[in-house]
Amino acid sequence: MERVILHCDANSYYASVECLYTPSIRHLPVAVGGDVSARHGIILTKNQLAKSYGVKTGEAIWQAKEKCPHLVCVPPDFPLYVRFSRKMRRIYEQYAPRVESFGLDEVWIDLSGPGVTLREGARVADEIRRRVRGELGITISVGVADNKIFAKLGSDMKKPDAVTVVSPGDYERMVYPLPVGELLFVGPSTRRRLAALGILTIGDLARCDEAVLGRLLGKNGLVLRTYARGQDRSPVMPADYREAAKSVGNSTTPPRDLENMDDARCLYYLLAESVAARLRKGGFRARCVSISARSAQLVTRSCQTVLSRPTNLTDEIAGAAIDLFAKRFSGGFPYRSVGLTCTMLSADDEPVQLDFTGDEMRRLRMERLERSIDGLRSRYGHQVVTRGIVLFDQGYASVNPVRDHTVHPVPFYTGKEGG
């Protein structure tokens, strides 16, 4: 049976929703970006008119305004984008039970079934495209293929408001000339490593010797070669599928640069409180703590450590992060932003081996205390209880890592341009 996969990508999603709600800016170059006064001045997405001026996702707002002085930059409204994302999903789920999200603005839809061809898939894709535009007022681009990777490539080929079919008989002509960085999961670092071998296009990757790719990139290289050759057979997951969490993390850009270790201790305690609370809420403990720090020159460094036992306690997570920072990053001040992530997760109801010193009982009592604080914060706000360590600087004390924690669409983090 022939597989028929659609990839639906909302065009310039955040900017399209903002223009829909503010008609006066629809004819202007528009970008959605962070708060410059809070030092979150990065372009998250832009409309087609702003794109024509060379405005790019991920660049600083001041850089974008140098290219387009009359750029209209509006702050993000994530609850609104989530609401529209749900509206789109309700349309998609009328066509198939398998609808897999890829961020807020992208989904795969599996139409496969007896008698369903790519031609029929293109007809359905065009119907979905017209419905989203007519019912929601925004446009989408849709790729149609027999696998998820080529369906996504198809949705990127024609924008905005278009349907592109990538068929097995035509994919070499359509896909192979594209830059290798257009392939899903080929980020900037992988692209540079491939370029060192002269692999510049998707066709180069498809034709590359398996042994060479294995030596260069290990198993990931072989997976990418499979993608390039159109051999991906990964399933589209059902609409109610939820992947198990593999990590819990947070990051923040404070009101001023970190100048010393006192600043670092304050910020990492704030992040550790947020991450530990989310671990407890999700029913997890973690054994690995990773930290990152971005310099004033926007260079990011990261490192990690493995703990002797799983934890969801703020003090233990913050202590590991601060020790790492002191050993690896303390000579590089100032820093613009920092991040903290916990991995190697396990369930918090796994048996705990008690000891003669009473240390494990102390940890269990501390966990109960922190869960009580979680309850207070859920009722009265995160800052109803504040650690003394963060009060030495009122600017840092005003940072709320729970409120400020936002999840951006996946393409923003993979280095791909927004639709």
CSV table of C-alpha atoms in Angstrom, one decimal:
chain,number,residue,atom,x,y,z
A,1,MET,CA,0.0,0.0,0.0
A,2,GLU,CA,1.3,3.4,-1.0
A,3,ARG,CA,2.0,5.8,1.9
A,4,VAL,CA,0.5,9.3,1.6
A,5,ILE,CA,1.9,11.8,4.1
A,6,LEU,CA,1.1,15.5,4.3
A,7,HIS,CA,3.2,18.1,6.0
A,8,CYS,CA,1.2,21.3,6.8
A,9,ASP,CA,3.2,24.4,7.7
A,10,ALA,CA,1.5,27.7,8.6
A,11,ASN,CA,3.2,30.6,6.8
A,12,SER,CA,4.9,33.1,9.0
A,13,TYR,CA,2.7,31.8,11.7
A,14,TYR,CA,3.1,34.3,14.6
A,15,ALA,CA,3.2,37.3,12.3
A,16,SER,CA,0.2,36.0,10.3
A,17,VAL,CA,-1.9,35.8,13.5
A,18,GLU,CA,-0.8,39.2,14.6
A,19,CYS,CA,-1.7,40.8,11.3
A,20,LEU,CA,-5.1,39.0,11.4
A,21,TYR,CA,-5.8,40.7,14.8
A,22,THR,CA,-4.4,44.1,13.8
A,23,PRO,CA,-5.6,45.0,10.3
A,24,SER,CA,-3.7,48.3,10.3
A,25,ILE,CA,-0.3,46.5,10.0
A,26,ARG,CA,-1.2,43.9,7.4
A,27,HIS,CA,0.4,45.9,4.5
A,28,LEU,CA,3.6,46.6,6.5
A,29,PRO,CA,6.7,44.6,7.1
A,30,VAL,CA,6.0,42.9,10.4
A,31,ALA,CA,8.1,40.8,12.8
A,32,VAL,CA,7.3,39.2,16.1
A,33,GLY,CA,10.2,39.6,18.5
A,34,GLY,CA,11.2,39.7,22.2
A,35,ASP,CA,11.2,42.6,24.5
A,36,VAL,CA,14.2,44.8,23.8
A,37,SER,CA,13.9,46.5,27.2
A,38,ALA,CA,14.2,43.1,28.8
A,39,ARG,CA,17.1,42.2,26.5
A,40,HIS,CA,15.1,39.5,24.7
A,41,GLY,CA,15.4,41.4,21.4
A,42,ILE,CA,15.4,38.5,18.9
A,43,ILE,CA,13.2,38.0,15.8
A,44,LEU,CA,11.0,35.0,16.2
A,45,THR,CA,9.2,35.2,12.9
A,46,LYS,CA,8.4,37.7,10.2
A,47,ASN,CA,5.9,38.2,7.4
A,48,GLN,CA,6.7,37.9,3.7
A,49,LEU,CA,7.2,41.6,3.2
A,50,ALA,CA,9.7,41.8,6.0
A,51,LYS,CA,11.4,38.7,4.5
A,52,SER,CA,11.8,40.6,1.2
A,53,TYR,CA,14.0,43.1,3.1
A,54,GLY,CA,16.3,40.3,4.3
A,55,VAL,CA,15.0,40.1,7.9
A,56,LYS,CA,15.9,36.7,9.3
A,57,THR,CA,14.5,34.6,12.1
A,58,GLY,CA,16.9,34.5,15.1
A,59,GLU,CA,18.7,37.8,14.4
A,60,ALA,CA,18.7,40.7,16.8
A,61,ILE,CA,15.9,43.3,16.4
A,62,TRP,CA,18.4,46.1,15.9
A,63,GLN,CA,20.0,44.1,13.0
A,64,ALA,CA,16.6,43.6,11.4
A,65,LYS,CA,15.8,47.4,11.7
A,66,GLU,CA,19.1,48.2,10.0
A,67,LYS,CA,17.8,46.3,7.0
A,68,CYS,CA,14.2,47.5,7.3
A,69,PRO,CA,14.0,50.8,9.3
A,70,HIS,CA,10.2,50.9,9.1
A,71,LEU,CA,9.9,47.3,10.4
A,72,VAL,CA,6.9,46.9,12.8
A,73,CYS,CA,8.0,44.7,15.7
A,74,VAL,CA,5.3,43.3,18.0
A,75,PRO,CA,5.7,41.3,21.2
A,76,PRO,CA,4.7,37.6,21.1
A,77,ASP,CA,1.3,36.5,22.4
A,78,PHE,CA,1.9,32.7,23.0
A,79,PRO,CA,-1.6,32.0,24.4
A,80,LEU,CA,-3.1,33.4,21.2
A,81,TYR,CA,-0.8,31.3,19.0
A,82,VAL,CA,-1.6,28.1,21.0
A,83,ARG,CA,-5.3,28.8,20.5
A,84,PHE,CA,-4.9,29.1,16.8
A,85,SER,CA,-2.8,26.0,16.7
A,86,ARG,CA,-5.7,24.1,18.3
A,87,LYS,CA,-8.1,25.5,15.8
A,88,MET,CA,-5.9,24.2,12.9
A,89,ARG,CA,-5.6,20.8,14.5
A,90,ARG,CA,-9.3,20.5,14.7
A,91,ILE,CA,-9.4,20.9,11.0
A,92,TYR,CA,-6.6,18.5,10.4
A,93,GLU,CA,-8.1,15.8,12.6
A,94,GLN,CA,-11.2,15.7,10.5
A,95,TYR,CA,-9.1,14.1,7.7
A,96,ALA,CA,-7.2,11.4,9.5
A,97,PRO,CA,-6.6,10.0,13.0
A,98,ARG,CA,-2.8,10.3,12.7
A,99,VAL,CA,-1.8,13.9,13.1
A,100,GLU,CA,1.6,14.5,14.6
A,101,SER,CA,2.6,18.0,15.8
A,102,PHE,CA,6.0,19.5,15.0
A,103,GLY,CA,5.8,22.7,17.1
A,104,LEU,CA,2.8,25.0,17.1
A,105,ASP,CA,2.6,25.7,13.4
A,106,GLU,CA,3.5,22.4,11.7
A,107,VAL,CA,1.9,18.9,11.6
A,108,TRP,CA,2.2,15.7,9.6
A,109,ILE,CA,-1.0,13.9,8.5
A,110,ASP,CA,-1.0,10.3,7.4
A,111,LEU,CA,-3.8,9.8,4.8
A,112,SER,CA,-2.6,6.3,3.9
A,113,GLY,CA,-5.3,3.8,3.1
A,114,PRO,CA,-6.6,1.4,0.5
A,115,GLY,CA,-6.9,3.2,-2.8
A,116,VAL,CA,-5.4,6.5,-1.5
A,117,THR,CA,-2.7,7.8,-4.0
A,118,LEU,CA,-0.4,10.8,-3.9
A,119,ARG,CA,-2.8,12.4,-6.4
A,120,GLU,CA,-5.7,12.0,-4.0
A,121,GLY,CA,-3.4,13.3,-1.2
A,122,ALA,CA,-2.7,16.5,-3.3
A,123,ARG,CA,-6.5,17.0,-3.7
A,124,VAL,CA,-7.0,16.7,0.1
A,125,ALA,CA,-4.0,18.9,0.8
A,126,ASP,CA,-5.6,21.6,-1.4
A,127,GLU,CA,-8.9,21.3,0.4
A,128,ILE,CA,-7.2,21.6,3.8
A,129,ARG,CA,-5.2,24.6,2.6
A,130,ARG,CA,-8.4,26.4,1.4
A,131,ARG,CA,-10.3,25.6,4.6
A,132,VAL,CA,-7.6,27.0,6.9
A,133,ARG,CA,-7.4,30.2,4.8
A,134,GLY,CA,-11.2,30.5,4.7
A,135,GLU,CA,-12.0,29.5,8.3
A,136,LEU,CA,-9.0,31.0,10.2
A,137,GLY,CA,-7.7,33.7,7.9
A,138,ILE,CA,-4.1,32.5,7.7
A,139,THR,CA,-2.3,30.5,5.0
A,140,ILE,CA,-0.5,27.2,5.0
A,141,SER,CA,1.9,25.5,2.7
A,142,VAL,CA,1.5,21.7,2.3
A,143,GLY,CA,4.0,19.1,1.1
A,144,VAL,CA,2.7,15.7,-0.1
A,145,ALA,CA,5.1,12.6,-0.3
A,146,ASP,CA,5.4,9.0,0.7
A,147,ASN,CA,7.5,9.9,3.7
A,148,LYS,CA,7.7,12.5,6.4
A,149,ILE,CA,11.0,14.0,5.5
A,150,PHE,CA,10.2,14.7,1.8
A,151,ALA,CA,6.7,15.9,2.8
A,152,LYS,CA,8.4,18.6,5.0
A,153,LEU,CA,10.8,19.5,2.1
A,154,GLY,CA,7.7,19.9,-0.1
A,155,SER,CA,6.0,22.3,2.2
A,156,ASP,CA,9.2,24.4,2.2
A,157,MET,CA,9.5,24.6,-1.6
A,158,LYS,CA,6.6,26.9,-2.3
A,159,LYS,CA,5.4,29.6,0.1
A,160,PRO,CA,3.0,31.0,0.8
A,161,ASP,CA,-0.3,29.2,0.3
A,162,ALA,CA,0.7,26.3,-1.9
A,163,VAL,CA,0.7,22.5,-2.3
A,164,THR,CA,3.8,20.7,-3.6
A,165,VAL,CA,4.0,17.0,-4.4
A,166,VAL,CA,7.3,15.1,-4.1
A,167,SER,CA,6.7,11.8,-5.8
A,168,PRO,CA,9.0,8.7,-5.9
A,169,GLY,CA,9.6,9.2,-9.6
A,170,ASP,CA,10.4,12.8,-9.4
A,171,TYR,CA,12.2,13.3,-6.0
A,172,GLU,CA,15.8,13.2,-7.4
A,173,ARG,CA,15.1,16.1,-9.8
A,174,MET,CA,13.3,18.1,-7.0
A,175,VAL,CA,15.2,17.2,-3.9
A,176,TYR,CA,18.8,16.3,-4.8
A,177,PRO,CA,19.9,19.9,-6.0
A,178,LEU,CA,18.8,21.4,-2.7
A,179,PRO,CA,21.4,22.5,-0.1
A,180,VAL,CA,22.0,19.8,2.4
A,181,GLY,CA,21.0,22.2,5.2
A,182,GLU,CA,17.4,22.1,3.9
A,183,LEU,CA,17.2,18.4,5.1
A,184,LEU,CA,15.4,18.0,8.5
A,185,PHE,CA,17.8,17.6,11.4
A,186,VAL,CA,20.9,18.8,9.5
A,187,GLY,CA,21.8,21.8,11.7
A,188,PRO,CA,24.7,24.3,11.3
A,189,SER,CA,27.3,22.1,12.9
A,190,THR,CA,26.4,19.0,10.9
A,191,ARG,CA,26.3,21.1,7.7
A,192,ARG,CA,29.8,22.4,8.3
A,193,ARG,CA,31.2,18.8,8.9
A,194,LEU,CA,29.5,17.6,5.7
A,195,ALA,CA,30.8,20.5,3.8
A,196,ALA,CA,34.4,19.6,4.9
A,197,LEU,CA,33.9,16.4,2.9
A,198,GLY,CA,32.5,18.2,-0.1
A,199,ILE,CA,28.9,17.2,0.7
A,200,LEU,CA,27.0,20.4,-0.2
A,201,THR,CA,23.6,19.1,-1.5
A,202,ILE,CA,21.1,16.5,-0.5
A,203,GLY,CA,22.1,14.6,-3.6
A,204,ASP,CA,25.7,14.5,-2.4
A,205,LEU,CA,24.5,13.1,0.9
A,206,ALA,CA,22.3,10.5,-0.8
A,207,ARG,CA,25.2,9.3,-2.9
A,208,CYS,CA,27.9,9.4,-0.2
A,209,ASP,CA,29.5,6.1,0.9
A,210,GLU,CA,28.0,4.6,4.1
A,211,ALA,CA,31.3,3.9,5.7
A,212,VAL,CA,32.5,7.5,5.2
A,213,LEU,CA,29.4,8.9,6.8
A,214,GLY,CA,29.6,6.4,9.6
A,215,ARG,CA,33.1,7.5,10.4
A,216,LEU,CA,32.2,11.2,10.2
A,217,LEU,CA,28.8,11.2,12.1
A,218,GLY,CA,28.2,7.7,13.4
A,219,LYS,CA,24.7,6.4,13.4
A,220,ASN,CA,23.3,9.8,12.8
A,221,GLY,CA,25.1,10.0,9.5
A,222,LEU,CA,23.5,6.8,8.3
A,223,VAL,CA,20.1,8.0,9.3
A,224,LEU,CA,20.6,11.3,7.4
A,225,ARG,CA,21.6,9.4,4.3
A,226,THR,CA,18.4,7.3,4.6
A,227,TYR,CA,16.4,10.6,4.8
A,228,ALA,CA,18.2,12.0,1.8
A,229,ARG,CA,17.5,8.9,-0.3
A,230,GLY,CA,13.7,9.0,0.5
A,231,GLN,CA,13.8,5.9,2.5
A,232,ASP,CA,12.4,7.2,5.8
A,233,ARG,CA,9.6,5.0,7.0
A,234,SER,CA,9.0,6.5,10.4
A,235,PRO,CA,5.3,6.5,11.3
A,236,VAL,CA,3.1,9.6,11.8
A,237,MET,CA,2.0,9.3,15.5
A,238,PRO,CA,-1.7,9.4,16.5
A,239,ALA,CA,-3.2,12.7,17.6
A,240,ASP,CA,-3.3,11.6,21.2
A,241,TYR,CA,0.3,10.4,21.3
A,242,ARG,CA,2.5,12.0,23.9
A,243,GLU,CA,6.2,11.3,23.8
A,244,ALA,CA,7.8,10.6,27.2
A,245,ALA,CA,9.9,13.6,28.5
A,246,LYS,CA,13.6,13.2,28.0
A,247,SER,CA,14.7,16.4,29.6
A,248,VAL,CA,13.5,19.4,31.7
A,249,GLY,CA,15.2,22.7,31.3
A,250,ASN,CA,14.9,26.5,31.4
A,251,SER,CA,17.0,29.5,30.5
A,252,THR,CA,16.8,33.3,31.1
A,253,THR,CA,18.3,36.6,29.9
A,254,PRO,CA,18.4,38.8,33.1
A,255,PRO,CA,18.0,42.6,33.1
A,256,ARG,CA,21.8,43.0,33.1
A,257,ASP,CA,24.9,40.9,32.3
A,258,LEU,CA,26.3,38.5,34.8
A,259,GLU,CA,29.5,40.1,36.2
A,260,ASN,CA,30.6,37.7,38.9
A,261,MET,CA,29.9,34.5,40.7
A,262,ASP,CA,27.3,36.1,43.0
A,263,ASP,CA,25.3,36.9,39.9
A,264,ALA,CA,25.7,33.3,38.6
A,265,ARG,CA,24.6,31.8,41.9
A,266,CYS,CA,21.5,33.9,41.9
A,267,LEU,CA,20.5,33.1,38.4
A,268,TYR,CA,21.2,29.3,38.7
A,269,TYR,CA,19.2,29.1,41.9
A,270,LEU,CA,16.3,30.8,40.1
A,271,LEU,CA,16.5,28.3,37.2
A,272,ALA,CA,17.0,25.4,39.5
A,273,GLU,CA,13.8,26.2,41.4
A,274,SER,CA,11.9,26.3,38.1
A,275,VAL,CA,13.4,23.1,36.8
A,276,ALA,CA,13.1,21.2,40.1
A,277,ALA,CA,9.4,22.2,40.4
A,278,ARG,CA,8.7,20.9,36.8
A,279,LEU,CA,10.5,17.7,37.6
A,280,ARG,CA,8.3,17.2,40.7
A,281,LYS,CA,5.1,18.1,38.8
A,282,GLY,CA,6.0,15.6,36.1
A,283,GLY,CA,6.8,12.8,38.5
A,284,PHE,CA,10.6,12.7,37.7
A,285,ARG,CA,14.0,12.8,39.3
A,286,ALA,CA,17.1,13.5,37.2
A,287,ARG,CA,20.8,12.3,37.4
A,288,CYS,CA,22.4,14.6,34.8
A,289,VAL,CA,22.7,18.4,35.1
A,290,SER,CA,23.7,20.5,32.1
A,291,ILE,CA,24.4,24.2,32.0
A,292,SER,CA,25.0,26.8,29.3
A,293,ALA,CA,26.1,30.4,29.3
A,294,ARG,CA,26.1,32.9,26.5
A,295,SER,CA,28.8,35.6,26.4
A,296,ALA,CA,28.3,39.2,25.6
A,297,GLN,CA,29.6,38.4,22.2
A,298,LEU,CA,26.7,35.8,21.8
A,299,VAL,CA,29.0,32.8,22.0
A,300,THR,CA,27.4,29.9,23.8
A,301,ARG,CA,29.3,27.3,25.9
A,302,SER,CA,27.9,24.3,27.7
A,303,CYS,CA,28.9,21.4,29.9
A,304,GLN,CA,27.3,18.7,32.1
A,305,THR,CA,27.8,16.5,35.1
A,306,VAL,CA,26.3,13.2,36.3
A,307,LEU,CA,25.1,13.1,39.9
A,308,SER,CA,25.6,10.2,42.3
A,309,ARG,CA,21.8,9.7,42.7
A,310,PRO,CA,18.6,11.0,41.0
A,311,THR,CA,17.1,14.2,42.4
A,312,ASN,CA,14.4,16.8,42.1
A,313,LEU,CA,15.6,19.0,44.9
A,314,THR,CA,16.5,22.6,44.1
A,315,ASP,CA,19.6,22.8,46.4
A,316,GLU,CA,21.2,19.7,44.8
A,317,ILE,CA,20.4,20.8,41.2
A,318,ALA,CA,21.6,24.4,41.9
A,319,GLY,CA,24.7,23.2,43.7
A,320,ALA,CA,25.7,21.0,40.8
A,321,ALA,CA,25.1,23.8,38.3
A,322,ILE,CA,27.1,26.4,40.3
A,323,ASP,CA,30.0,24.0,40.8
A,324,LEU,CA,30.1,23.4,37.1
A,325,PHE,CA,30.0,27.1,36.3
A,326,ALA,CA,32.7,27.9,38.8
A,327,LYS,CA,35.0,25.2,37.3
A,328,ARG,CA,34.4,25.8,33.6
A,329,PHE,CA,33.0,29.3,33.0
A,330,SER,CA,34.1,31.6,35.9
A,331,GLY,CA,36.9,33.1,33.8
A,332,GLY,CA,34.7,34.3,31.0
A,333,PHE,CA,32.6,37.1,32.5
A,334,PRO,CA,30.4,39.0,31.6
A,335,TYR,CA,27.6,36.6,30.4
A,336,ARG,CA,24.4,37.7,28.7
A,337,SER,CA,22.3,34.7,29.6
A,338,VAL,CA,22.4,31.2,31.2
A,339,GLY,CA,20.5,28.0,30.9
A,340,LEU,CA,20.0,24.8,33.0
A,341,THR,CA,18.7,21.4,31.9
A,342,CYS,CA,18.2,18.1,33.7
A,343,THR,CA,18.4,14.8,31.8
A,344,MET,CA,18.7,11.0,32.5
A,345,LEU,CA,15.2,11.1,34.0
A,346,SER,CA,13.6,8.4,36.2
A,347,ALA,CA,10.3,8.1,37.9
A,348,ASP,CA,10.1,9.6,41.4
A,349,ASP,CA,8.2,6.6,42.8
A,350,GLU,CA,11.1,4.2,42.3
A,351,PRO,CA,12.3,2.7,45.6
A,352,VAL,CA,14.9,4.6,47.5
A,353,GLN,CA,17.6,2.8,49.5
A,354,LEU,CA,17.7,4.3,53.1
A,355,ASP,CA,21.0,4.7,54.9
A,356,PHE,CA,22.3,4.6,58.5
A,357,THR,CA,23.2,8.3,58.5
A,358,GLY,CA,19.7,9.4,57.8
A,359,ASP,CA,20.7,11.4,54.7
A,360,GLU,CA,17.9,9.9,52.5
A,361,MET,CA,15.3,10.6,55.2
A,362,ARG,CA,16.5,14.2,55.2
A,363,ARG,CA,16.2,14.4,51.4
A,364,LEU,CA,12.6,12.9,51.5
A,365,ARG,CA,11.6,15.6,54.1
A,366,MET,CA,13.1,18.3,51.9
A,367,GLU,CA,11.2,17.0,48.9
A,368,ARG,CA,7.9,17.2,50.9
A,369,LEU,CA,8.8,20.8,51.9
A,370,GLU,CA,9.5,21.8,48.4
A,371,ARG,CA,6.2,20.2,47.2
A,372,SER,CA,4.4,22.3,49.9
A,373,ILE,CA,6.1,25.4,48.4
A,374,ASP,CA,5.0,24.3,44.9
A,375,GLY,CA,1.4,24.3,46.3
A,376,LEU,CA,1.7,27.8,47.7
A,377,ARG,CA,3.2,29.1,44.4
A,378,SER,CA,0.4,27.5,42.3
A,379,ARG,CA,-2.2,29.4,44.4
A,380,TYR,CA,-0.5,32.7,45.1
A,381,GLY,CA,2.1,33.1,42.4
A,382,HIS,CA,5.8,32.0,42.0
A,383,GLN,CA,7.3,34.9,44.0
A,384,VAL,CA,5.1,34.4,47.1
A,385,VAL,CA,8.2,32.5,48.5
A,386,THR,CA,11.6,33.8,47.5
A,387,ARG,CA,15.1,32.5,48.4
A,388,GLY,CA,17.3,34.9,50.3
A,389,ILE,CA,20.2,34.3,47.8
A,390,VAL,CA,18.3,36.1,45.0
A,391,LEU,CA,17.4,39.2,47.1
A,392,PHE,CA,20.9,40.9,46.9
A,393,ASP,CA,20.0,42.3,43.5
A,394,GLN,CA,16.4,43.5,43.0
A,395,GLY,CA,16.8,43.3,39.2
A,396,TYR,CA,17.5,39.6,39.4
A,397,ALA,CA,14.8,39.1,42.1
A,398,SER,CA,12.2,40.3,39.6
A,399,VAL,CA,13.1,37.5,37.2
A,400,ASN,CA,10.3,34.9,37.1
A,401,PRO,CA,11.6,31.8,35.4
A,402,VAL,CA,8.2,30.0,35.5
A,403,ARG,CA,6.3,32.9,33.9
A,404,ASP,CA,9.1,33.6,31.4
A,405,HIS,CA,9.5,30.0,30.4
A,406,THR,CA,8.1,29.6,26.8
A,407,VAL,CA,8.2,26.8,24.3
A,408,HIS,CA,9.0,27.9,20.8
A,409,PRO,CA,8.3,25.9,17.6
A,410,VAL,CA,10.9,23.3,17.0
A,411,PRO,CA,12.2,24.9,13.7
A,412,PHE,CA,13.3,27.9,15.7
A,413,TYR,CA,15.8,25.7,17.6
A,414,THR,CA,16.9,23.6,14.6
A,415,GLY,CA,18.1,26.6,12.8
A,416,LYS,CA,15.4,26.5,10.1
A,417,GLU,CA,13.7,29.6,8.9
A,418,GLY,CA,10.1,30.1,10.1
A,419,GLY,CA,7.3,29.7,7.5
